[in-house]
JSON list of C-alpha atoms in Angstrom, two decimals:
[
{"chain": "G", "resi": 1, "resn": "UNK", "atom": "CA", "xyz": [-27.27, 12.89, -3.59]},
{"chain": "G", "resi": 2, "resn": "UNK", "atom": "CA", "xyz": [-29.64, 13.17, -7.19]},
{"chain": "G", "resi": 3, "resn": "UNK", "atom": "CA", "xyz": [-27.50, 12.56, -10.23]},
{"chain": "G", "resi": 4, "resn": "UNK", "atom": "CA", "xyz": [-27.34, 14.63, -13.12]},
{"chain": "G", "resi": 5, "resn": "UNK", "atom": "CA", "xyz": [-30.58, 14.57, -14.67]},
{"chain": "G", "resi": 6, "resn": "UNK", "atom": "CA", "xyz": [-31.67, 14.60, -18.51]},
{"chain": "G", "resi": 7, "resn": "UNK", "atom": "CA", "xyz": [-34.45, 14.39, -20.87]},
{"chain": "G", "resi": 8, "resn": "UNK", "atom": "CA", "xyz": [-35.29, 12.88, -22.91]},
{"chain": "G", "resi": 9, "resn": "UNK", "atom": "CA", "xyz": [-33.60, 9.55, -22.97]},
{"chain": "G", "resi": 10, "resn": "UNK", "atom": "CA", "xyz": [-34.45, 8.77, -26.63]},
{"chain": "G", "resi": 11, "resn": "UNK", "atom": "CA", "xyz": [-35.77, 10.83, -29.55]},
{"chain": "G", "resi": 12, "resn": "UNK", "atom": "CA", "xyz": [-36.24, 10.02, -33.40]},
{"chain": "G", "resi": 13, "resn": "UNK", "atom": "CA", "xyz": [-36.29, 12.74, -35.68]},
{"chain": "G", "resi": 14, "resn": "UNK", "atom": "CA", "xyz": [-36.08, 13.43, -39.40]},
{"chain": "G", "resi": 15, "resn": "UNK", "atom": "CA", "xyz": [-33.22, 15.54, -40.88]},
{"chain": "G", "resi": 16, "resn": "UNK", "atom": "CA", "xyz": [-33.85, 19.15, -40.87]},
{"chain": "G", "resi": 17, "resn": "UNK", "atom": "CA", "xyz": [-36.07, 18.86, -37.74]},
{"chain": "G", "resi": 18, "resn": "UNK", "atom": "CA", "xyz": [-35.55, 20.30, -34.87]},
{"chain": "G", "resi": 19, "resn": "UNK", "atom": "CA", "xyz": [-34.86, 19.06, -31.06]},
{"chain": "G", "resi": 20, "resn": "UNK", "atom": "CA", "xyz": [-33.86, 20.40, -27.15]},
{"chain": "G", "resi": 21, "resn": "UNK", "atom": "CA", "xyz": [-32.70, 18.55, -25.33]},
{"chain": "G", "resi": 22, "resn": "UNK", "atom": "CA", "xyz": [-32.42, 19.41, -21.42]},
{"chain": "G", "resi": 23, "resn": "UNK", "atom": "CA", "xyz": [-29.90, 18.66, -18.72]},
{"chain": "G", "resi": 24, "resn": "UNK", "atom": "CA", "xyz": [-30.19, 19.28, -14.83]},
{"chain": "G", "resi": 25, "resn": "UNK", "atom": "CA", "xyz": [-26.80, 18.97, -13.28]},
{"chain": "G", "resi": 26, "resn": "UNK", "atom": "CA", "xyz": [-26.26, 17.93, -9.47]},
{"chain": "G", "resi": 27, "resn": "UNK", "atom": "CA", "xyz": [-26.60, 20.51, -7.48]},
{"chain": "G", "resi": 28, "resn": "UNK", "atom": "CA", "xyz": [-23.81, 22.96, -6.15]},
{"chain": "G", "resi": 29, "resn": "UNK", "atom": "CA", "xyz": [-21.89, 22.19, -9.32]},
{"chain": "G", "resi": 30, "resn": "UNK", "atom": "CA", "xyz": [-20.60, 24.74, -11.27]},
{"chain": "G", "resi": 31, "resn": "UNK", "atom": "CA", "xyz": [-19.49, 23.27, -13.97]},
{"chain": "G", "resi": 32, "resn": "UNK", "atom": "CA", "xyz": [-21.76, 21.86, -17.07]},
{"chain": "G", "resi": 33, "resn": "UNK", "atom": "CA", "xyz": [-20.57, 20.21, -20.09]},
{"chain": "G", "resi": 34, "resn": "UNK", "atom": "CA", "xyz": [-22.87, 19.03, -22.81]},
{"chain": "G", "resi": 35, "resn": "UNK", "atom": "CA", "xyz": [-20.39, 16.10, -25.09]},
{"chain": "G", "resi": 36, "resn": "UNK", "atom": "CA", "xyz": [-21.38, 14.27, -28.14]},
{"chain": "G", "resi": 37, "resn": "UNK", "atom": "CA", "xyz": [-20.27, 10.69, -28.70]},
{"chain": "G", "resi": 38, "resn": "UNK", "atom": "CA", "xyz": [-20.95, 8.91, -31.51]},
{"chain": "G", "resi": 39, "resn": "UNK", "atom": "CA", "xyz": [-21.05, 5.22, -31.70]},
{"chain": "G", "resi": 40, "resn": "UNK", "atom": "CA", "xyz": [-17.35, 3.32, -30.92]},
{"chain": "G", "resi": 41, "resn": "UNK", "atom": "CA", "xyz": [-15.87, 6.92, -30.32]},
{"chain": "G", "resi": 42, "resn": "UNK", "atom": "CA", "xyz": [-14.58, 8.44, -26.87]},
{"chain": "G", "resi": 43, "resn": "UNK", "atom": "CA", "xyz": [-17.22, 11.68, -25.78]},
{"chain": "G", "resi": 44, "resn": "UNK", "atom": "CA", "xyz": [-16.40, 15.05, -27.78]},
{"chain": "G", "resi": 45, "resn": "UNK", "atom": "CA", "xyz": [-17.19, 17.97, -25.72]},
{"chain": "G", "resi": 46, "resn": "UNK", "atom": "CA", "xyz": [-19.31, 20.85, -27.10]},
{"chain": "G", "resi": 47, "resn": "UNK", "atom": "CA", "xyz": [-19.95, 23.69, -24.99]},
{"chain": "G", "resi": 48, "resn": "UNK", "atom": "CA", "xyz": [-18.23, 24.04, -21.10]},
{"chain": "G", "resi": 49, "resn": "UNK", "atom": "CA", "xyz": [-20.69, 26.15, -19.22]},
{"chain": "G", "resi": 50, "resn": "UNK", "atom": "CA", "xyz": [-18.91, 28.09, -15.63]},
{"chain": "G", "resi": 51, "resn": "UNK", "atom": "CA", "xyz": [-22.08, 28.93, -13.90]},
{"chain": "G", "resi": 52, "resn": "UNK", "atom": "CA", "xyz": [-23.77, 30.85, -16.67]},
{"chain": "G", "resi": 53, "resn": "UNK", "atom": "CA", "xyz": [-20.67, 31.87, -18.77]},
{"chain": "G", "resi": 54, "resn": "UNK", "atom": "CA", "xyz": [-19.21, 30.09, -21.74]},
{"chain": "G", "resi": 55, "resn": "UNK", "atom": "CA", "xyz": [-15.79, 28.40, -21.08]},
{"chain": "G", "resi": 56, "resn": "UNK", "atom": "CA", "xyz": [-15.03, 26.81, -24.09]},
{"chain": "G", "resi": 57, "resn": "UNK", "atom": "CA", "xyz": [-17.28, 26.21, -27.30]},
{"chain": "G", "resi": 58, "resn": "UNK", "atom": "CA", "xyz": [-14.71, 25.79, -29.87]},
{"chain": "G", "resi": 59, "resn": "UNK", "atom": "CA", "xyz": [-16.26, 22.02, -31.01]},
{"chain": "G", "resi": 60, "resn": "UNK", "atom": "CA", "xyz": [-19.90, 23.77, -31.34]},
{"chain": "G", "resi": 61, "resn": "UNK", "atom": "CA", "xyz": [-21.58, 23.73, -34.64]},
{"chain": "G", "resi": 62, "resn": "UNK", "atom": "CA", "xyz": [-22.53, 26.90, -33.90]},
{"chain": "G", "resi": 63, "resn": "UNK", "atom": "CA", "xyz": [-24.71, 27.33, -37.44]},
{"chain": "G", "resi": 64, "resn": "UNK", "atom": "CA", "xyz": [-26.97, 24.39, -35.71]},
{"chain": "G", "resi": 65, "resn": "UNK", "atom": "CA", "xyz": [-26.24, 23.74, -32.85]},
{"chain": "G", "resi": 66, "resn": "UNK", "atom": "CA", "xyz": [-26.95, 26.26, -29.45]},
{"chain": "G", "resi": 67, "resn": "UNK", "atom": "CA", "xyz": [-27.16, 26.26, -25.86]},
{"chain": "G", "resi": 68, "resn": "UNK", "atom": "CA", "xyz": [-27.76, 28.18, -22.80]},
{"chain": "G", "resi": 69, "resn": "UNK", "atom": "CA", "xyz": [-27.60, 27.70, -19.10]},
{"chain": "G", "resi": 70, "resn": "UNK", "atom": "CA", "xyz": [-29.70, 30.61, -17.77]},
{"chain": "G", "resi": 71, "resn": "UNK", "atom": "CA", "xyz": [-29.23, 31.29, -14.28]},
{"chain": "G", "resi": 72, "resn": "UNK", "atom": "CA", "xyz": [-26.26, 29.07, -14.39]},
{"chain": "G", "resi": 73, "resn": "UNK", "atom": "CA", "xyz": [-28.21, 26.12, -12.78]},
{"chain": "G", "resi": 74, "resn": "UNK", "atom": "CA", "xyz": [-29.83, 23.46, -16.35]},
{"chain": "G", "resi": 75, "resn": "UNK", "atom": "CA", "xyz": [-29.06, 23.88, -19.56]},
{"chain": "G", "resi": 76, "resn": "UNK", "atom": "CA", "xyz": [-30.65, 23.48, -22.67]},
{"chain": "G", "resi": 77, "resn": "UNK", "atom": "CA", "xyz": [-28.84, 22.21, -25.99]},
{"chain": "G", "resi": 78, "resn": "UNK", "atom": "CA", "xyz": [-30.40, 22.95, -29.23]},
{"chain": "G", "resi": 79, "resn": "UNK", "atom": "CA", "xyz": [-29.98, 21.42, -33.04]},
{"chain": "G", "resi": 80, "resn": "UNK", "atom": "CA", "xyz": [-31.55, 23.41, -35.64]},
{"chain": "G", "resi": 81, "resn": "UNK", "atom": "CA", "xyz": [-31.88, 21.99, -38.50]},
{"chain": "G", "resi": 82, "resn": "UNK", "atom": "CA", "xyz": [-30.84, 18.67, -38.09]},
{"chain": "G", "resi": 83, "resn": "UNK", "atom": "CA", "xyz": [-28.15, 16.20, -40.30]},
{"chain": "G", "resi": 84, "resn": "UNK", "atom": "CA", "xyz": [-28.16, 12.80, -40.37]},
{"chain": "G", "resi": 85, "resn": "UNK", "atom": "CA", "xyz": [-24.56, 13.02, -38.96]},
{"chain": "G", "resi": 86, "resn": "UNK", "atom": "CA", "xyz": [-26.08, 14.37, -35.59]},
{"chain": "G", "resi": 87, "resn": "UNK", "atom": "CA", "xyz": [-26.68, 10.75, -34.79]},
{"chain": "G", "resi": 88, "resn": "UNK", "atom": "CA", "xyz": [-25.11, 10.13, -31.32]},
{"chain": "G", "resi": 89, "resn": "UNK", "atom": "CA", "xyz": [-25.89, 10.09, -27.74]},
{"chain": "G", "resi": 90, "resn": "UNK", "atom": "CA", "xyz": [-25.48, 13.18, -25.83]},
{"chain": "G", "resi": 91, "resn": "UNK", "atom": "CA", "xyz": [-24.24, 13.17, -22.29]},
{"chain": "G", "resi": 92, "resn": "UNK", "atom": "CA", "xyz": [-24.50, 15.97, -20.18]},
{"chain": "G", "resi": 93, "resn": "UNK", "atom": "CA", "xyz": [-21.65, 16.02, -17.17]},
{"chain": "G", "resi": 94, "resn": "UNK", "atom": "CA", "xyz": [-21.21, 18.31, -14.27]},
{"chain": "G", "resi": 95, "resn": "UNK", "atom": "CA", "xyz": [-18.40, 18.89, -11.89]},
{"chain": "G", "resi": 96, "resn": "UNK", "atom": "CA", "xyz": [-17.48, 21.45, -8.99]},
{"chain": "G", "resi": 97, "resn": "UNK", "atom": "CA", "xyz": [-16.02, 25.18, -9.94]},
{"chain": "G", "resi": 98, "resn": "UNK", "atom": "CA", "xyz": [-12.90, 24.61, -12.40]},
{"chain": "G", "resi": 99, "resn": "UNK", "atom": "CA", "xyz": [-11.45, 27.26, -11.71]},
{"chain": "G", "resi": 100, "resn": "UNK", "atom": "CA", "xyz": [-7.83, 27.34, -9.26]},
{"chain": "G", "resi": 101, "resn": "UNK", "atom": "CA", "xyz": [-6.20, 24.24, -8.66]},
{"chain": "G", "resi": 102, "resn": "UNK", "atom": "CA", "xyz": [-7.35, 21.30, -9.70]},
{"chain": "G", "resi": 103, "resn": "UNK", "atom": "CA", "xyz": [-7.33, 18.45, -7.32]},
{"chain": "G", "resi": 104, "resn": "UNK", "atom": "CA", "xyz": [-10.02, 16.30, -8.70]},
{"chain": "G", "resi": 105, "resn": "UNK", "atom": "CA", "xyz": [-11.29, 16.72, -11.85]},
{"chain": "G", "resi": 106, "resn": "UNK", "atom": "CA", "xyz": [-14.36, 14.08, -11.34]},
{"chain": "G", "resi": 107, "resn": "UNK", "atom": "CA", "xyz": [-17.27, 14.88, -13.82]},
{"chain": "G", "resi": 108, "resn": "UNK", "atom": "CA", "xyz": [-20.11, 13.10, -13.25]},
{"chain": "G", "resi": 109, "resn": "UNK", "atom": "CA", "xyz": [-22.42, 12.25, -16.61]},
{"chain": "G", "resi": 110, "resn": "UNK", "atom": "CA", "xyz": [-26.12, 11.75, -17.23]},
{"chain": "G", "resi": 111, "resn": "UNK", "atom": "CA", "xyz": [-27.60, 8.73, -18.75]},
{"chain": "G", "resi": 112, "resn": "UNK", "atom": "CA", "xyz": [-27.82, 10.47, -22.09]},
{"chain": "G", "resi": 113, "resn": "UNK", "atom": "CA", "xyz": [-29.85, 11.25, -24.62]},
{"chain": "G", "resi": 114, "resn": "UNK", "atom": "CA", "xyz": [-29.82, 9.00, -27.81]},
{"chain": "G", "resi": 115, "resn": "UNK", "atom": "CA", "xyz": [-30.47, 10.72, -30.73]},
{"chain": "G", "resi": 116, "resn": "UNK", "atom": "CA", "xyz": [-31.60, 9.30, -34.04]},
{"chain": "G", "resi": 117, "resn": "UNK", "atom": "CA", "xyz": [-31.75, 11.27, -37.33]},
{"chain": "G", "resi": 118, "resn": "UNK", "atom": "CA", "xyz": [-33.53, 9.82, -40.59]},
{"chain": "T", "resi": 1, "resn": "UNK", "atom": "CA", "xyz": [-3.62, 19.81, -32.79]},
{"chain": "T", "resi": 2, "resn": "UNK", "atom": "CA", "xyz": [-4.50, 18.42, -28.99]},
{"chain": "T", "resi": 3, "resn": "UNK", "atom": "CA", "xyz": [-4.05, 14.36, -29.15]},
{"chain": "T", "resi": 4, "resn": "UNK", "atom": "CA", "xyz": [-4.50, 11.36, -27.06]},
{"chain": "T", "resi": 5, "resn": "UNK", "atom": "CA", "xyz": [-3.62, 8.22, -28.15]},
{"chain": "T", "resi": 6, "resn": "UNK", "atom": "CA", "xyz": [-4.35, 4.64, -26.61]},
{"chain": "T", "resi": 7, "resn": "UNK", "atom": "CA", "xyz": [-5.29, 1.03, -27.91]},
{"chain": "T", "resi": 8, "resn": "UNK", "atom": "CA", "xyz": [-8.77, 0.32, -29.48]},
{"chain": "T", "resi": 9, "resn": "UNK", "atom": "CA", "xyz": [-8.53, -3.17, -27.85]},
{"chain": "T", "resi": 10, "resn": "UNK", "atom": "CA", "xyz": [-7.14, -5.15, -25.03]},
{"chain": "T", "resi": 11, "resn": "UNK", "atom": "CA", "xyz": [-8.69, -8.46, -23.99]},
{"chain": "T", "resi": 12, "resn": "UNK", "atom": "CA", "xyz": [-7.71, -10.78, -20.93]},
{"chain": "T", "resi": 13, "resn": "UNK", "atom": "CA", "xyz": [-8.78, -13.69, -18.91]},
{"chain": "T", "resi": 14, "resn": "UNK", "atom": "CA", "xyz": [-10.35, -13.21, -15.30]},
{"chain": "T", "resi": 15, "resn": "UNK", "atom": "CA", "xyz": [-8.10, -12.81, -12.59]},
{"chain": "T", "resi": 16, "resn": "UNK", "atom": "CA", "xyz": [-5.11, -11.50, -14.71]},
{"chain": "T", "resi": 17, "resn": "UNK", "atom": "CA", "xyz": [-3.62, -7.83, -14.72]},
{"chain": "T", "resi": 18, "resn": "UNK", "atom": "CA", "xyz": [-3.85, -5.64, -17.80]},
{"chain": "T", "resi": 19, "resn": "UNK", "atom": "CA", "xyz": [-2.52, -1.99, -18.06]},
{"chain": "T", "resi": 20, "resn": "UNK", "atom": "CA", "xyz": [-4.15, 0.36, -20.89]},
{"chain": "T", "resi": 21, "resn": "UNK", "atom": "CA", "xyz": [-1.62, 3.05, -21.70]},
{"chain": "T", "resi": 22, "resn": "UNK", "atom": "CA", "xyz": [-2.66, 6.48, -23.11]},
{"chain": "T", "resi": 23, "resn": "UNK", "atom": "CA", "xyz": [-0.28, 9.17, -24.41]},
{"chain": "T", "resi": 24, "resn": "UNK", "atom": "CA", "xyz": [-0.86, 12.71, -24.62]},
{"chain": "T", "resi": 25, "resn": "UNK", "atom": "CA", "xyz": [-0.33, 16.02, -26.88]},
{"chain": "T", "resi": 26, "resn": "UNK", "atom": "CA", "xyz": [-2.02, 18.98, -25.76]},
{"chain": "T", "resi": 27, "resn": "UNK", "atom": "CA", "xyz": [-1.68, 22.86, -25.41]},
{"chain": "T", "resi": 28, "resn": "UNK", "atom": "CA", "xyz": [-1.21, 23.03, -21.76]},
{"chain": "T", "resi": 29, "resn": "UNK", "atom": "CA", "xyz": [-2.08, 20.24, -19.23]},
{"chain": "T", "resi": 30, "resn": "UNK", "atom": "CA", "xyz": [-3.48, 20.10, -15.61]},
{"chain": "T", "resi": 31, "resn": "UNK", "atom": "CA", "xyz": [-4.61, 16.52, -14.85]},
{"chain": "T", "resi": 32, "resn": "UNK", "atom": "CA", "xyz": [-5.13, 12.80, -16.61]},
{"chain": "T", "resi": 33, "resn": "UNK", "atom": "CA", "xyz": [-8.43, 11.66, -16.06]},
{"chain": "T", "resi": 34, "resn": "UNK", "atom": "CA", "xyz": [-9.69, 7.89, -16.68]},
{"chain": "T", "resi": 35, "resn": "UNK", "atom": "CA", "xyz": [-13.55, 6.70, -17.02]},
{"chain": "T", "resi": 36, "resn": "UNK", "atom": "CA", "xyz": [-15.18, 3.39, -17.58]},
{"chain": "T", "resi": 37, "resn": "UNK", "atom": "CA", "xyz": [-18.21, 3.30, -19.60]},
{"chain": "T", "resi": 38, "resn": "UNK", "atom": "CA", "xyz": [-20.73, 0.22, -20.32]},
{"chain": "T", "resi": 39, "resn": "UNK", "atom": "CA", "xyz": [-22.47, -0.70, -23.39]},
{"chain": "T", "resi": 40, "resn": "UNK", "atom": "CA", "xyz": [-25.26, 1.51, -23.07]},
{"chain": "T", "resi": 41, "resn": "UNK", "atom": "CA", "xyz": [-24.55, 3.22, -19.68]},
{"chain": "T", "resi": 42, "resn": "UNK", "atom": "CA", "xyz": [-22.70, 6.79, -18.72]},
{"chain": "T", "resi": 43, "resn": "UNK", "atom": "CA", "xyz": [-19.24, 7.31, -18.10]},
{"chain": "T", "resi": 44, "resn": "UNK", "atom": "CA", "xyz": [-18.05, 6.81, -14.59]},
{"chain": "T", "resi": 45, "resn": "UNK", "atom": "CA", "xyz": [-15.17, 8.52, -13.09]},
{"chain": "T", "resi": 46, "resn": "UNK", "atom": "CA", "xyz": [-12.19, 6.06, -11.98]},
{"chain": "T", "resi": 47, "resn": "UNK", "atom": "CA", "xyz": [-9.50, 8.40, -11.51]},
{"chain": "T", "resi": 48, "resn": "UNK", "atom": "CA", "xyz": [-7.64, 11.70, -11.66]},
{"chain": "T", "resi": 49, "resn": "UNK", "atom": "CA", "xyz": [-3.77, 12.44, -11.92]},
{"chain": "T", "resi": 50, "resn": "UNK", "atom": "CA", "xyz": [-2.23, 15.64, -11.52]},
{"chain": "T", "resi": 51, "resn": "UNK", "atom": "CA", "xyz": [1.21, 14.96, -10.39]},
{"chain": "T", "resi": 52, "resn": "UNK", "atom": "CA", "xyz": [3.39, 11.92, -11.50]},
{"chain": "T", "resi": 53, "resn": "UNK", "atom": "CA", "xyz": [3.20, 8.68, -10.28]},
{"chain": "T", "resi": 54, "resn": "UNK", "atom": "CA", "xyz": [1.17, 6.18, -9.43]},
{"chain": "T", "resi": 55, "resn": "UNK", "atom": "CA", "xyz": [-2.42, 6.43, -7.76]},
{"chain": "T", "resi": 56, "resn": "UNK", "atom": "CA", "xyz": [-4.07, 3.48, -6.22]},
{"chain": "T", "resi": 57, "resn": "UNK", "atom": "CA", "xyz": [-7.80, 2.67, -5.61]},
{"chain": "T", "resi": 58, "resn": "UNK", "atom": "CA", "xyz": [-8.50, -0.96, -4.91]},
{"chain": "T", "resi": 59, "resn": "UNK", "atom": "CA", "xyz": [-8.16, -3.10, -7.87]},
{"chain": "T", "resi": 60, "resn": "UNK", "atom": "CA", "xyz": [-7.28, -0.05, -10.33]},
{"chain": "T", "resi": 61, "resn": "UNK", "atom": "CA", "xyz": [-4.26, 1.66, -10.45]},
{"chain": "T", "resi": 62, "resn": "UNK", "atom": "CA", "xyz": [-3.47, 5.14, -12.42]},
{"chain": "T", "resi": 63, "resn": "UNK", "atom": "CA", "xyz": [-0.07, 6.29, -13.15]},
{"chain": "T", "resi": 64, "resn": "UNK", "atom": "CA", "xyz": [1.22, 9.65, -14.67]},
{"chain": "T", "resi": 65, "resn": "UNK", "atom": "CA", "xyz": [4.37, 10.62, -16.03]},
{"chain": "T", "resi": 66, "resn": "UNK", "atom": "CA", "xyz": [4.13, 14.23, -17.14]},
{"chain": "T", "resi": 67, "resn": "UNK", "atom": "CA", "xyz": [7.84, 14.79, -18.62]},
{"chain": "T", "resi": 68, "resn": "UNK", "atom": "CA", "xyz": [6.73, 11.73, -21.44]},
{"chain": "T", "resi": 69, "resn": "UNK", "atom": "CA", "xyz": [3.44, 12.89, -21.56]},
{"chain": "T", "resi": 70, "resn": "UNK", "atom": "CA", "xyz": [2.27, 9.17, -20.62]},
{"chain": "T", "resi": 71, "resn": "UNK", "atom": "CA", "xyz": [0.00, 7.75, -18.48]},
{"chain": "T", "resi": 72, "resn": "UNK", "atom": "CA", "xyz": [-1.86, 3.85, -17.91]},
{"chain": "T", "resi": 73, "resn": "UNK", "atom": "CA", "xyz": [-4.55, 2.39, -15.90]},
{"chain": "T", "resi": 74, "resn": "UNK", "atom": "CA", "xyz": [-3.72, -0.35, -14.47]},
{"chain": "T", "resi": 75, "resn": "UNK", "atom": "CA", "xyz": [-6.82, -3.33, -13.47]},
{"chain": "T", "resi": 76, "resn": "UNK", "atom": "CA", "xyz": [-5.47, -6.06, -11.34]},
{"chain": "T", "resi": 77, "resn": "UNK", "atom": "CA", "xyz": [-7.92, -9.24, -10.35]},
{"chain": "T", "resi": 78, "resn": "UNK", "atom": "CA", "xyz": [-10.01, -9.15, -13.64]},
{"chain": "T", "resi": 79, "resn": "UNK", "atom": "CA", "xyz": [-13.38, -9.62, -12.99]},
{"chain": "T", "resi": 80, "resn": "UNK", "atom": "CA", "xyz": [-16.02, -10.11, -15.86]},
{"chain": "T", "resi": 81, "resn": "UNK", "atom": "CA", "xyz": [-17.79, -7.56, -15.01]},
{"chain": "T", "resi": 82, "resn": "UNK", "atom": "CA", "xyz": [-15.22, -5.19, -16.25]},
{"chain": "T", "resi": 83, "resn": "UNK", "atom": "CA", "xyz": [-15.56, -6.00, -19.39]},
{"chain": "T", "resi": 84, "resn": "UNK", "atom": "CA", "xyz": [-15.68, -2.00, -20.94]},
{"chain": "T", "resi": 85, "resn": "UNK", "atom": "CA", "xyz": [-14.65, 0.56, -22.76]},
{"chain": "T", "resi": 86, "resn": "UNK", "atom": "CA", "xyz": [-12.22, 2.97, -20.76]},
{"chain": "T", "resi": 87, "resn": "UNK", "atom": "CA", "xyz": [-11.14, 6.40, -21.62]},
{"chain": "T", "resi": 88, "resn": "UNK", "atom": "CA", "xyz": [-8.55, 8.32, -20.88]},
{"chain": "T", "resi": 89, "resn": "UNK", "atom": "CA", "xyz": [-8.68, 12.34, -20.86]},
{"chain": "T", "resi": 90, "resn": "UNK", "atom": "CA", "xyz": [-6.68, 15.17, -20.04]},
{"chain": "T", "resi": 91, "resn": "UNK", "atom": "CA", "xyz": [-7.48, 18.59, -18.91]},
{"chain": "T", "resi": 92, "resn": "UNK", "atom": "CA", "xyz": [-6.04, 21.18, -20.85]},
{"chain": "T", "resi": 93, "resn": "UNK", "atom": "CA", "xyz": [-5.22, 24.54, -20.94]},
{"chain": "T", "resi": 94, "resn": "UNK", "atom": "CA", "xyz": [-8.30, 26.55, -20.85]},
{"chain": "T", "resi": 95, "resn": "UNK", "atom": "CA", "xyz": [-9.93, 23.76, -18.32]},
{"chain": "T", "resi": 96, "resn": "UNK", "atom": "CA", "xyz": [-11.33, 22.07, -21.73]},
{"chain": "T", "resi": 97, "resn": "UNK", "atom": "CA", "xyz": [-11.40, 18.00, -21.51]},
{"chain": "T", "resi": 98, "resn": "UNK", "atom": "CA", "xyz": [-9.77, 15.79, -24.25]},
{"chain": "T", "resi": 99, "resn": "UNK", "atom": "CA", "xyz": [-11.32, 12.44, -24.33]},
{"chain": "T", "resi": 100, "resn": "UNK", "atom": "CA", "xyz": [-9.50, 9.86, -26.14]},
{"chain": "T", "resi": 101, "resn": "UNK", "atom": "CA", "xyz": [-11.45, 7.36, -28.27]},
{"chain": "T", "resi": 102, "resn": "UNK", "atom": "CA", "xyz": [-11.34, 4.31, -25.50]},
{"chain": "T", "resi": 103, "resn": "UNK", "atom": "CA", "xyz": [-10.34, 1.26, -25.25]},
{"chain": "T", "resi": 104, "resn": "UNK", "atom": "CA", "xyz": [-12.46, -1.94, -25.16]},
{"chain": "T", "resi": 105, "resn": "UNK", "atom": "CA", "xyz": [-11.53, -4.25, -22.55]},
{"chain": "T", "resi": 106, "resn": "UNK", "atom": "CA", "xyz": [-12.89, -7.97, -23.10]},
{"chain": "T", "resi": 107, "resn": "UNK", "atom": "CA", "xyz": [-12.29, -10.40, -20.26]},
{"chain": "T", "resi": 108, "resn": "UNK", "atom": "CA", "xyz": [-12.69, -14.08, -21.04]},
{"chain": "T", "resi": 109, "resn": "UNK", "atom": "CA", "xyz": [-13.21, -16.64, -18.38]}
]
């Protein structure tokens, strides 16, 4: 069974740039979740995708930061402009349907993308 | 606001047994979650506890005590190679996942 998929694994921008970065999740899944974690920190989830529907994006910069999961399959994430603070790595996770009972809440995560912001 | 709390370090020598405890505040909870991550690497599931007490899969062990809003992982037979950081996360109401900020496990020979 493929992994979840994402690209790019490393990008170097300057502040008030712009980057996408894209994430393909295994399929049958669901569930999408794009997290930020910053260096020596746990993962801080930004956007919960169900199929193509927004479950949660409470953590969301939403005056930079956007994403979209048409046809409820990959998923884009987008910062516009970027800050310095932006530096982190950016995992993209997937797990079966959420919704009902929860027996096993595995997600499974990306590699990541590493961003760096100068 | 929605909480979890456990140590920023624990180290150990091989072979021993070390439990990482994590405790909880959150707006509605279905399940406590735990993940080991590399330097470098992904997260990788471990485990997943929705109902109290303890869950066993070879050398780790997770345990859940909803009424004190507790739960540990437990690693018995320390090998090097889980030297890590492990994180502990709850899903809350809403189906939204807490991570807490991990733990760094160093095991010394």
């Amino acid at each position: 069974e493929a992994g979840v998929a994402q690209s790019p694994r490393y990008k170097i921008i300057e502040k008030r740039q712009s980057v996408a970065f894209w994430c393909n999740p295994i399929s049958g899944h669901a569930t999408l979740y794009w997290y930020q974690q910053i260096l020596g920190q746990g993962p801080k989830l930004l956007i919960q995708f169900q199929n193509n529907g927004v479950v949660d994006d409470s953590q969301l910069p939403k005056d930079r930061f956007s994403a979209e999961r048409l046809k409820g399959v990959d998923s884009t994430l987008k910062i516009q402009p970027a800050k310095l603070e932006d530096s982190a790595v950016y995992l993209c996770a997937s797990s079966l349907d959420r919704t009902g009972i929860i027996i096993n809440n595995e997600q499974f995560f990306g590699p990541g993308t590493r961003l760096t912001v100068l | 606001g929605q909480s979890l709390e456990q140590p920023s370090e624990v180290t150990a020598v091989e072979g021993a047994i070390v439990q990482i405890n994590c405790t909880y505040q959150t707006s509605g909870f279905y399940g406590l979650s735990w993940y080991q991550q590399h330097d470098g690497g992904a997260p990788t599931f471990l485990s997943y506890n929705a109902l109290d007490g303890l869950e066993e899969t070879g050398r780790f062990s997770s345990f859940l005590s909803r009424s004190d809003s507790y739960g540990y992982l437990l690693l018995q037979e320390l090998q090097m190679k889980d030297s890590a950081s492990y994180f502990c996360a709850c899903d809350t109401g809403g189906f939204k996942t807490i991570f807490g900020a991990g733990t760094r496990l160093f095991v010394k020979a």
